[in-house]
C-alpha positions as a LaTeX table, in Angstrom:
\begin{tabular}{lrrr}
\hline
Residue & $x$ (\AA) & $y$ (\AA) & $z$ (\AA) \\
\hline
Met1 & 64.67 & 180.54 & 114.49 \\
Lys2 & 65.62 & 177.82 & 116.93 \\
Arg3 & 65.69 & 174.38 & 115.35 \\
Asn4 & 66.26 & 170.83 & 116.55 \\
Ile5 & 68.11 & 168.94 & 113.82 \\
Val6 & 69.26 & 165.33 & 113.62 \\
Ile7 & 72.28 & 164.68 & 111.41 \\
Thr8 & 72.61 & 160.93 & 110.80 \\
Gly9 & 76.08 & 159.56 & 110.18 \\
Gly10 & 77.53 & 162.62 & 111.83 \\
Ala11 & 80.65 & 160.80 & 113.04 \\
Gly12 & 81.58 & 159.82 & 109.49 \\
Phe13 & 83.63 & 161.67 & 106.92 \\
Ile14 & 81.13 & 164.02 & 105.30 \\
Gly15 & 78.78 & 163.97 & 108.28 \\
Ser16 & 81.40 & 165.26 & 110.71 \\
His17 & 82.06 & 168.27 & 108.49 \\
Val18 & 78.32 & 168.99 & 108.30 \\
Val19 & 77.92 & 168.65 & 112.09 \\
Arg20 & 80.89 & 170.97 & 112.72 \\
Leu21 & 79.56 & 173.58 & 110.30 \\
Phe22 & 76.05 & 173.58 & 111.79 \\
Val23 & 77.19 & 173.56 & 115.43 \\
Asn24 & 79.56 & 176.48 & 114.88 \\
Lys25 & 77.39 & 178.50 & 112.50 \\
Tyr26 & 74.04 & 178.13 & 114.27 \\
Pro27 & 74.46 & 178.41 & 118.06 \\
Asp28 & 70.66 & 178.66 & 118.47 \\
Tyr29 & 70.14 & 175.27 & 116.82 \\
Lys30 & 70.34 & 172.03 & 118.76 \\
Ile31 & 72.37 & 169.63 & 116.63 \\
Ile32 & 72.02 & 165.92 & 117.41 \\
Asn33 & 74.67 & 163.72 & 115.87 \\
Leu34 & 73.15 & 160.26 & 115.45 \\
Asp35 & 75.62 & 157.54 & 114.53 \\
Lys36 & 75.92 & 153.78 & 115.04 \\
Leu37 & 79.72 & 154.08 & 115.19 \\
Thr38 & 80.51 & 151.38 & 112.69 \\
Tyr39 & 84.10 & 151.12 & 111.45 \\
Ala40 & 83.71 & 154.38 & 109.48 \\
Gly41 & 82.28 & 156.40 & 112.39 \\
Asn42 & 84.85 & 158.11 & 114.57 \\
Leu43 & 83.99 & 160.65 & 117.26 \\
Ala44 & 87.60 & 161.82 & 117.24 \\
Asn45 & 86.54 & 163.64 & 114.05 \\
Leu46 & 84.53 & 166.00 & 116.27 \\
Lys47 & 86.71 & 166.52 & 119.34 \\
Asp48 & 86.87 & 170.25 & 118.65 \\
Ile49 & 83.10 & 170.70 & 119.11 \\
Glu50 & 82.11 & 167.85 & 121.45 \\
Asp51 & 81.69 & 170.20 & 124.45 \\
Lys52 & 79.62 & 172.82 & 122.65 \\
Pro53 & 76.30 & 173.47 & 124.44 \\
Asn54 & 74.23 & 173.03 & 121.26 \\
Tyr55 & 75.75 & 169.64 & 120.36 \\
Lys56 & 74.61 & 166.19 & 121.44 \\
Phe57 & 75.76 & 162.73 & 120.36 \\
Val58 & 73.38 & 159.77 & 120.30 \\
Lys59 & 74.62 & 156.30 & 119.47 \\
Met60 & 71.88 & 154.62 & 117.45 \\
Asp61 & 71.26 & 152.33 & 114.48 \\
Ile62 & 69.05 & 154.08 & 111.93 \\
Cys63 & 67.26 & 150.76 & 111.42 \\
Asp64 & 65.98 & 150.93 & 115.02 \\
Phe65 & 62.59 & 152.47 & 114.26 \\
Asp66 & 61.29 & 152.50 & 117.84 \\
Ala67 & 64.39 & 154.21 & 119.22 \\
Phe68 & 64.41 & 156.85 & 116.50 \\
Tyr69 & 60.69 & 157.56 & 116.84 \\
Lys70 & 61.19 & 158.06 & 120.57 \\
Leu71 & 64.09 & 160.42 & 119.87 \\
Met72 & 61.94 & 162.43 & 117.46 \\
Gln73 & 59.36 & 162.90 & 120.22 \\
Glu74 & 61.78 & 163.63 & 123.07 \\
Glu75 & 63.90 & 166.12 & 121.12 \\
Gln76 & 61.02 & 167.60 & 119.09 \\
Ile77 & 62.95 & 167.16 & 115.88 \\
Asp78 & 61.95 & 169.43 & 113.01 \\
Gly79 & 64.81 & 168.74 & 110.61 \\
Ile80 & 66.66 & 165.61 & 109.48 \\
Ile81 & 69.85 & 165.65 & 107.41 \\
His82 & 70.41 & 162.03 & 106.45 \\
Leu83 & 73.98 & 161.04 & 105.60 \\
Ala84 & 74.29 & 157.67 & 107.38 \\
Ala85 & 75.07 & 154.98 & 104.81 \\
Glu86 & 77.31 & 152.11 & 103.88 \\
Ser87 & 79.29 & 153.65 & 101.04 \\
His88 & 82.23 & 151.53 & 99.89 \\
Val89 & 81.61 & 149.83 & 96.54 \\
Asp90 & 84.04 & 146.96 & 97.15 \\
Arg91 & 82.33 & 146.12 & 100.44 \\
Ser92 & 78.93 & 146.18 & 98.71 \\
Ile93 & 80.14 & 143.66 & 96.14 \\
Lys94 & 81.16 & 141.29 & 98.94 \\
Asp95 & 78.19 & 141.92 & 101.24 \\
Pro96 & 75.14 & 143.42 & 99.47 \\
Phe97 & 72.77 & 142.50 & 102.33 \\
Thr98 & 74.38 & 144.98 & 104.74 \\
Phe99 & 74.03 & 147.75 & 102.17 \\
Ala100 & 70.37 & 146.96 & 101.54 \\
Arg101 & 69.65 & 146.88 & 105.27 \\
Thr102 & 71.36 & 150.15 & 106.16 \\
Asn103 & 70.80 & 152.22 & 103.04 \\
Val104 & 67.27 & 151.10 & 102.16 \\
Met105 & 65.60 & 149.88 & 105.35 \\
Gly106 & 67.45 & 152.42 & 107.49 \\
Thr107 & 66.23 & 155.28 & 105.31 \\
Leu108 & 62.69 & 153.87 & 105.37 \\
Ser109 & 62.84 & 153.65 & 109.17 \\
Leu110 & 63.76 & 157.33 & 109.43 \\
Leu111 & 61.09 & 158.37 & 106.95 \\
Gln112 & 58.30 & 156.48 & 108.71 \\
Ala113 & 59.29 & 157.75 & 112.15 \\
Ala114 & 59.42 & 161.32 & 110.88 \\
Lys115 & 56.08 & 160.93 & 109.15 \\
Leu116 & 54.31 & 159.59 & 112.25 \\
Tyr117 & 55.77 & 162.22 & 114.55 \\
Trp118 & 55.27 & 165.23 & 112.28 \\
Glu119 & 51.73 & 164.20 & 111.37 \\
Ser120 & 50.86 & 164.01 & 115.08 \\
Leu121 & 51.67 & 167.72 & 115.54 \\
Pro122 & 49.09 & 170.50 & 115.16 \\
Glu123 & 51.19 & 172.18 & 112.48 \\
Lys124 & 52.06 & 168.81 & 110.87 \\
Tyr125 & 54.71 & 169.31 & 108.16 \\
Glu126 & 54.95 & 173.09 & 108.41 \\
Gly127 & 58.57 & 174.13 & 109.00 \\
Lys128 & 59.84 & 170.54 & 108.74 \\
Arg129 & 62.42 & 169.15 & 106.36 \\
Phe130 & 63.82 & 165.69 & 105.53 \\
Tyr131 & 67.03 & 166.13 & 103.53 \\
His132 & 68.51 & 162.97 & 102.02 \\
Ile133 & 72.12 & 162.97 & 100.79 \\
Ser134 & 72.81 & 160.57 & 97.92 \\
Thr135 & 75.48 & 159.93 & 95.29 \\
Asp136 & 76.14 & 160.47 & 91.59 \\
Glu137 & 76.67 & 156.71 & 91.26 \\
Val138 & 72.90 & 156.16 & 91.03 \\
Tyr139 & 73.05 & 157.57 & 87.49 \\
Gly140 & 75.31 & 154.82 & 86.17 \\
Ala141 & 78.21 & 155.71 & 83.88 \\
Leu142 & 79.07 & 158.25 & 81.19 \\
Gln143 & 81.05 & 157.74 & 78.02 \\
Met144 & 84.53 & 159.20 & 77.68 \\
Ser145 & 84.24 & 159.95 & 73.97 \\
Asn146 & 83.99 & 163.35 & 72.34 \\
Pro147 & 81.79 & 163.33 & 69.24 \\
Glu148 & 83.77 & 166.22 & 67.74 \\
Gly149 & 86.91 & 164.11 & 67.71 \\
Ile150 & 88.89 & 166.34 & 70.07 \\
Glu151 & 91.16 & 164.30 & 72.27 \\
Pro152 & 90.15 & 164.69 & 75.94 \\
Pro153 & 90.81 & 166.09 & 78.45 \\
Phe154 & 89.48 & 169.43 & 77.30 \\
Thr155 & 87.69 & 172.41 & 78.74 \\
Thr156 & 83.99 & 172.43 & 78.03 \\
Lys157 & 80.77 & 173.79 & 79.45 \\
Ala158 & 77.66 & 172.13 & 80.76 \\
Ser159 & 74.38 & 174.12 & 80.84 \\
Ser160 & 76.37 & 176.74 & 82.76 \\
Gly161 & 79.65 & 176.77 & 84.61 \\
Glu162 & 83.01 & 175.73 & 83.25 \\
His163 & 84.31 & 172.18 & 83.50 \\
His164 & 88.05 & 171.62 & 83.67 \\
Leu165 & 89.69 & 168.57 & 82.18 \\
Ala166 & 86.39 & 167.12 & 80.96 \\
Tyr167 & 86.53 & 163.67 & 79.38 \\
Gly168 & 83.25 & 163.82 & 77.49 \\
Lys169 & 80.38 & 166.08 & 76.45 \\
Asp170 & 77.72 & 164.40 & 78.59 \\
Phe171 & 77.06 & 165.08 & 82.27 \\
Phe172 & 74.72 & 163.87 & 85.00 \\
Tyr173 & 71.73 & 166.19 & 85.38 \\
Glu174 & 68.94 & 166.10 & 87.96 \\
Thr175 & 66.76 & 164.60 & 85.22 \\
Thr176 & 69.22 & 161.85 & 84.24 \\
Lys177 & 67.63 & 158.41 & 84.34 \\
Tyr178 & 68.80 & 156.17 & 87.18 \\
Asn179 & 70.97 & 153.27 & 86.08 \\
Pro180 & 72.95 & 151.92 & 89.08 \\
His181 & 75.62 & 149.29 & 88.42 \\
Ser182 & 76.83 & 148.20 & 91.87 \\
Pro183 & 75.00 & 146.93 & 94.98 \\
Tyr184 & 76.03 & 150.17 & 96.68 \\
Ser185 & 74.56 & 152.45 & 94.01 \\
Ala186 & 71.47 & 150.23 & 93.71 \\
Ser187 & 70.84 & 150.57 & 97.47 \\
Lys188 & 71.24 & 154.34 & 97.29 \\
Ala189 & 68.94 & 154.55 & 94.27 \\
Ser190 & 66.29 & 152.62 & 96.18 \\
Ser191 & 66.58 & 154.92 & 99.18 \\
Asp192 & 66.25 & 157.96 & 96.90 \\
His193 & 63.03 & 156.53 & 95.48 \\
Phe194 & 61.61 & 155.97 & 98.98 \\
Val195 & 62.35 & 159.58 & 99.94 \\
Arg196 & 60.58 & 160.93 & 96.88 \\
Ala197 & 57.70 & 158.50 & 97.38 \\
Phe198 & 57.11 & 159.84 & 100.89 \\
His199 & 56.72 & 163.31 & 99.44 \\
Asp200 & 54.43 & 162.19 & 96.63 \\
Thr201 & 52.31 & 159.93 & 98.85 \\
Tyr202 & 52.19 & 161.73 & 102.18 \\
Gly203 & 53.29 & 165.27 & 101.35 \\
Met204 & 56.45 & 164.98 & 103.46 \\
Pro205 & 58.80 & 167.94 & 102.82 \\
Thr206 & 61.81 & 166.18 & 101.31 \\
Ile207 & 64.90 & 167.15 & 99.33 \\
Val208 & 67.44 & 164.86 & 97.64 \\
Thr209 & 70.97 & 165.74 & 96.57 \\
Asn210 & 73.38 & 163.66 & 94.51 \\
Cys211 & 77.04 & 164.49 & 94.99 \\
Ser212 & 80.29 & 163.58 & 93.25 \\
Asn213 & 83.38 & 162.09 & 94.94 \\
Asn214 & 84.44 & 163.94 & 98.09 \\
Tyr215 & 87.96 & 164.28 & 99.47 \\
Gly216 & 89.50 & 166.06 & 102.42 \\
Pro217 & 90.29 & 165.65 & 106.15 \\
Tyr218 & 88.82 & 162.85 & 108.28 \\
Gln219 & 88.05 & 160.46 & 105.41 \\
Phe220 & 88.34 & 156.79 & 106.37 \\
Pro221 & 91.50 & 155.41 & 104.73 \\
Glu222 & 89.81 & 152.71 & 102.69 \\
Lys223 & 88.98 & 155.39 & 100.11 \\
Leu224 & 91.46 & 156.21 & 97.37 \\
Ile225 & 93.10 & 159.47 & 98.46 \\
Pro226 & 93.65 & 158.85 & 102.21 \\
Leu227 & 94.55 & 155.20 & 101.54 \\
Phe228 & 97.24 & 156.22 & 99.11 \\
Ile229 & 98.53 & 159.05 & 101.31 \\
Asn230 & 98.97 & 156.55 & 104.14 \\
Asn231 & 100.54 & 153.92 & 101.88 \\
Ile232 & 102.99 & 156.42 & 100.40 \\
Arg233 & 103.89 & 157.58 & 103.90 \\
Asn234 & 104.69 & 153.97 & 104.84 \\
Arg235 & 106.15 & 152.94 & 101.46 \\
Lys236 & 103.42 & 150.37 & 100.80 \\
Pro237 & 102.04 & 149.33 & 97.37 \\
Leu238 & 99.41 & 151.54 & 95.72 \\
Pro239 & 96.80 & 149.19 & 94.15 \\
Val240 & 95.33 & 150.71 & 90.99 \\
Tyr241 & 92.28 & 149.12 & 89.37 \\
Gly242 & 92.75 & 148.19 & 85.70 \\
Lys243 & 94.80 & 150.88 & 83.97 \\
Gly244 & 93.62 & 153.70 & 86.24 \\
Glu245 & 91.66 & 155.24 & 83.35 \\
Asn246 & 88.34 & 155.63 & 85.22 \\
Val247 & 87.28 & 159.27 & 85.60 \\
Arg248 & 85.62 & 160.90 & 88.60 \\
Asp249 & 84.47 & 164.42 & 89.46 \\
Trp250 & 86.05 & 165.52 & 92.76 \\
Leu251 & 84.74 & 167.97 & 95.38 \\
Tyr252 & 86.45 & 169.20 & 98.55 \\
Val253 & 84.34 & 168.00 & 101.49 \\
Val254 & 84.03 & 171.44 & 103.12 \\
Asp255 & 82.43 & 172.69 & 99.91 \\
His256 & 79.95 & 169.82 & 100.08 \\
Ala257 & 79.08 & 170.75 & 103.68 \\
Arg258 & 78.53 & 174.34 & 102.54 \\
Ala259 & 76.21 & 173.11 & 99.81 \\
Ile260 & 74.23 & 171.01 & 102.30 \\
Asp261 & 73.82 & 174.04 & 104.55 \\
Thr262 & 72.58 & 176.16 & 101.64 \\
Ile263 & 70.17 & 173.52 & 100.35 \\
Phe264 & 68.76 & 172.67 & 103.78 \\
His265 & 67.85 & 176.30 & 104.41 \\
Glu266 & 67.06 & 177.59 & 100.93 \\
Gly267 & 66.34 & 174.60 & 98.69 \\
Thr268 & 62.89 & 174.02 & 97.24 \\
Ile269 & 60.85 & 171.18 & 98.72 \\
Ala270 & 60.62 & 168.05 & 96.52 \\
Glu271 & 63.51 & 169.21 & 94.33 \\
Thr272 & 66.72 & 167.36 & 93.51 \\
Tyr273 & 70.06 & 169.17 & 93.37 \\
Asn274 & 73.30 & 167.81 & 91.93 \\
Ile275 & 76.47 & 168.84 & 93.76 \\
Gly276 & 79.76 & 168.61 & 91.89 \\
Gly277 & 83.15 & 170.19 & 91.53 \\
Phe278 & 83.33 & 170.69 & 87.73 \\
Asn279 & 86.61 & 168.89 & 88.29 \\
Glu280 & 87.25 & 165.60 & 86.44 \\
Trp281 & 90.35 & 163.52 & 86.92 \\
Lys282 & 91.49 & 160.08 & 85.80 \\
Asn283 & 92.33 & 157.91 & 88.79 \\
Ile284 & 95.91 & 157.44 & 87.63 \\
Asp285 & 96.41 & 161.21 & 87.37 \\
Ile286 & 94.96 & 161.69 & 90.88 \\
Ile287 & 97.35 & 159.06 & 92.17 \\
Lys288 & 100.41 & 160.64 & 90.55 \\
Thr289 & 99.40 & 164.05 & 91.90 \\
Val290 & 99.05 & 162.60 & 95.41 \\
Ile291 & 102.43 & 160.86 & 95.13 \\
Asn292 & 104.19 & 164.03 & 94.02 \\
Thr293 & 102.50 & 166.09 & 96.75 \\
Val294 & 103.30 & 163.61 & 99.55 \\
Asp295 & 106.90 & 163.23 & 98.36 \\
Arg296 & 107.39 & 166.99 & 98.27 \\
Leu297 & 105.87 & 167.58 & 101.72 \\
Leu298 & 107.94 & 164.73 & 103.21 \\
Gly299 & 111.12 & 166.08 & 101.64 \\
Arg300 & 111.55 & 163.12 & 99.30 \\
Pro301 & 112.66 & 163.56 & 95.67 \\
Glu302 & 109.69 & 164.27 & 93.40 \\
Gly303 & 108.27 & 161.05 & 92.03 \\
Ala304 & 110.34 & 158.93 & 94.41 \\
Asp305 & 107.32 & 156.77 & 95.20 \\
Leu306 & 105.93 & 156.30 & 91.69 \\
Asp307 & 107.34 & 152.78 & 91.83 \\
Leu308 & 104.71 & 151.92 & 94.46 \\
Ile309 & 101.97 & 151.93 & 91.80 \\
Thr310 & 100.72 & 148.37 & 91.38 \\
Tyr311 & 98.07 & 147.59 & 88.76 \\
Val312 & 95.50 & 145.05 & 89.93 \\
Thr313 & 92.47 & 143.31 & 88.42 \\
Asp314 & 89.72 & 145.81 & 87.73 \\
Arg315 & 86.70 & 146.14 & 90.04 \\
Leu316 & 83.55 & 144.30 & 88.96 \\
Gly317 & 81.15 & 146.62 & 87.16 \\
His318 & 83.60 & 149.52 & 87.35 \\
Asp319 & 81.90 & 152.60 & 85.85 \\
Ala320 & 84.08 & 154.46 & 83.34 \\
Arg321 & 83.18 & 158.08 & 84.09 \\
Tyr322 & 81.10 & 160.22 & 86.45 \\
Ala323 & 80.61 & 163.93 & 85.82 \\
Ile324 & 78.12 & 166.14 & 87.64 \\
Asp325 & 76.43 & 169.23 & 86.24 \\
Ser326 & 75.69 & 171.35 & 89.31 \\
Ser327 & 74.49 & 174.35 & 87.29 \\
Lys328 & 71.02 & 174.22 & 88.85 \\
Leu329 & 72.48 & 174.62 & 92.33 \\
Gln330 & 74.71 & 177.45 & 91.18 \\
Lys331 & 71.99 & 179.35 & 89.35 \\
Glu332 & 69.13 & 178.89 & 91.85 \\
Leu333 & 70.95 & 179.04 & 95.19 \\
Gly334 & 74.26 & 180.73 & 94.39 \\
Trp335 & 76.55 & 177.93 & 95.60 \\
Glu336 & 79.83 & 177.13 & 93.88 \\
Pro337 & 83.03 & 175.28 & 94.86 \\
Ser338 & 85.57 & 177.41 & 96.68 \\
Leu339 & 88.67 & 175.32 & 95.92 \\
Gln340 & 90.18 & 173.90 & 92.78 \\
Phe341 & 91.64 & 170.42 & 93.09 \\
Glu342 & 95.29 & 171.46 & 93.16 \\
Glu343 & 94.68 & 173.67 & 96.20 \\
Gly344 & 92.36 & 171.17 & 97.84 \\
Ile345 & 94.72 & 168.22 & 97.47 \\
Glu346 & 97.58 & 170.26 & 98.95 \\
Lys347 & 95.46 & 171.04 & 102.02 \\
Thr348 & 94.28 & 167.43 & 102.24 \\
Val349 & 97.71 & 165.80 & 102.06 \\
Lys350 & 99.10 & 168.30 & 104.56 \\
Trp351 & 96.24 & 167.53 & 106.98 \\
Tyr352 & 96.88 & 163.77 & 106.93 \\
Leu353 & 100.63 & 164.22 & 107.33 \\
Asp354 & 100.04 & 166.65 & 110.22 \\
Asn355 & 97.59 & 164.24 & 111.88 \\
Glu356 & 99.51 & 160.98 & 111.82 \\
Glu357 & 98.14 & 159.98 & 115.24 \\
Trp358 & 94.56 & 160.16 & 113.90 \\
Leu359 & 95.59 & 158.18 & 110.83 \\
Asp360 & 97.43 & 155.53 & 112.86 \\
Asn361 & 94.50 & 155.13 & 115.29 \\
Val362 & 92.05 & 154.68 & 112.45 \\
Thr363 & 94.15 & 152.20 & 110.51 \\
Ser364 & 94.87 & 150.20 & 113.65 \\
Gly365 & 91.24 & 150.23 & 114.82 \\
Asp366 & 92.18 & 151.63 & 118.25 \\
Tyr367 & 89.61 & 154.45 & 117.92 \\
Gln368 & 86.76 & 151.91 & 117.93 \\
Ser369 & 87.54 & 150.33 & 121.29 \\
Tyr370 & 88.09 & 153.73 & 122.89 \\
Tyr371 & 84.69 & 155.12 & 121.92 \\
Glu372 & 82.96 & 151.76 & 122.34 \\
Asn373 & 83.92 & 151.82 & 126.03 \\
Met374 & 83.06 & 155.51 & 126.39 \\
Tyr375 & 79.49 & 155.05 & 125.16 \\
Lys376 & 78.81 & 151.55 & 126.41 \\
Gly377 & 75.37 & 151.28 & 127.91 \\
Arg378 & 74.25 & 154.77 & 126.88 \\
\hline
\end{tabular}
């Protein structure tokens, strides 16, 4: 079936992987990459598919309701995969207004435009889908204690599926109560509620997913793993919050894109699906693994750059532990991660070291002026 799908934030880290997957896998679909090209949007992420006949880029702010409604009509959009968001917690602490505008009002703008267009059609919502990608951070934080007294990390099980190196018995489930602690997670929680409200109020066919930390190629180097790869490469300090004891569940970005593909096509309307890697790591252990991997691939003695670790004042409201139970997704739709972290981090570090030009352009900001001029006035 031919489809016309908008992927918002498609020039960003996760979005570019989703765009690439859909463009290559579904040649009969028209894939429209809609992105404002803020600092985190980089069309160089998609150079390998930019000339494909079923791909189109549109520079647009998701808060521009009129422009998006017009696009819906002109392109006869029947599917929206919404990834566009401000996503960096530190930036949200400094500037919460930007996060509320983009993540809340931007999502509402898309929802209302989709509602008005789809309701104007004879078939209305039949065959339509609004898929909203969210984060595990909306759930708040989990404890790192084990009531049985076993010293973590340990191997345990959630409702199904094995967790490696778990740091507690509790996990985030689709039914976990929302309890956001940062302006970023609060803005994402609000957008999640709006998406569900549009289903409950208007009958819009919506789906929400909440995913754990992603890593892999094309991630903007303000995030932990690419930032530290770049700093190790250039022998710069590695700032570690607090003692580096905070725990996160990590998922290779290509596996997340695969999950989005599966859920968009096979997921049940109005359902929520958690997407995670069953793969918990303390930040300090991630950092040491990255250091050892970079040193080895650069031919340096193992651990040569451990002295770059610099402990800094902890982040405000820093959640202790996130851990996703993605059993529902595994059992109902058959998805599971394809890579364990050790394999994924090897591929990730190698990609950044093999793509130093991309990394240097991003860290210098040169990519912004290049694409700003290319799309000026479009």
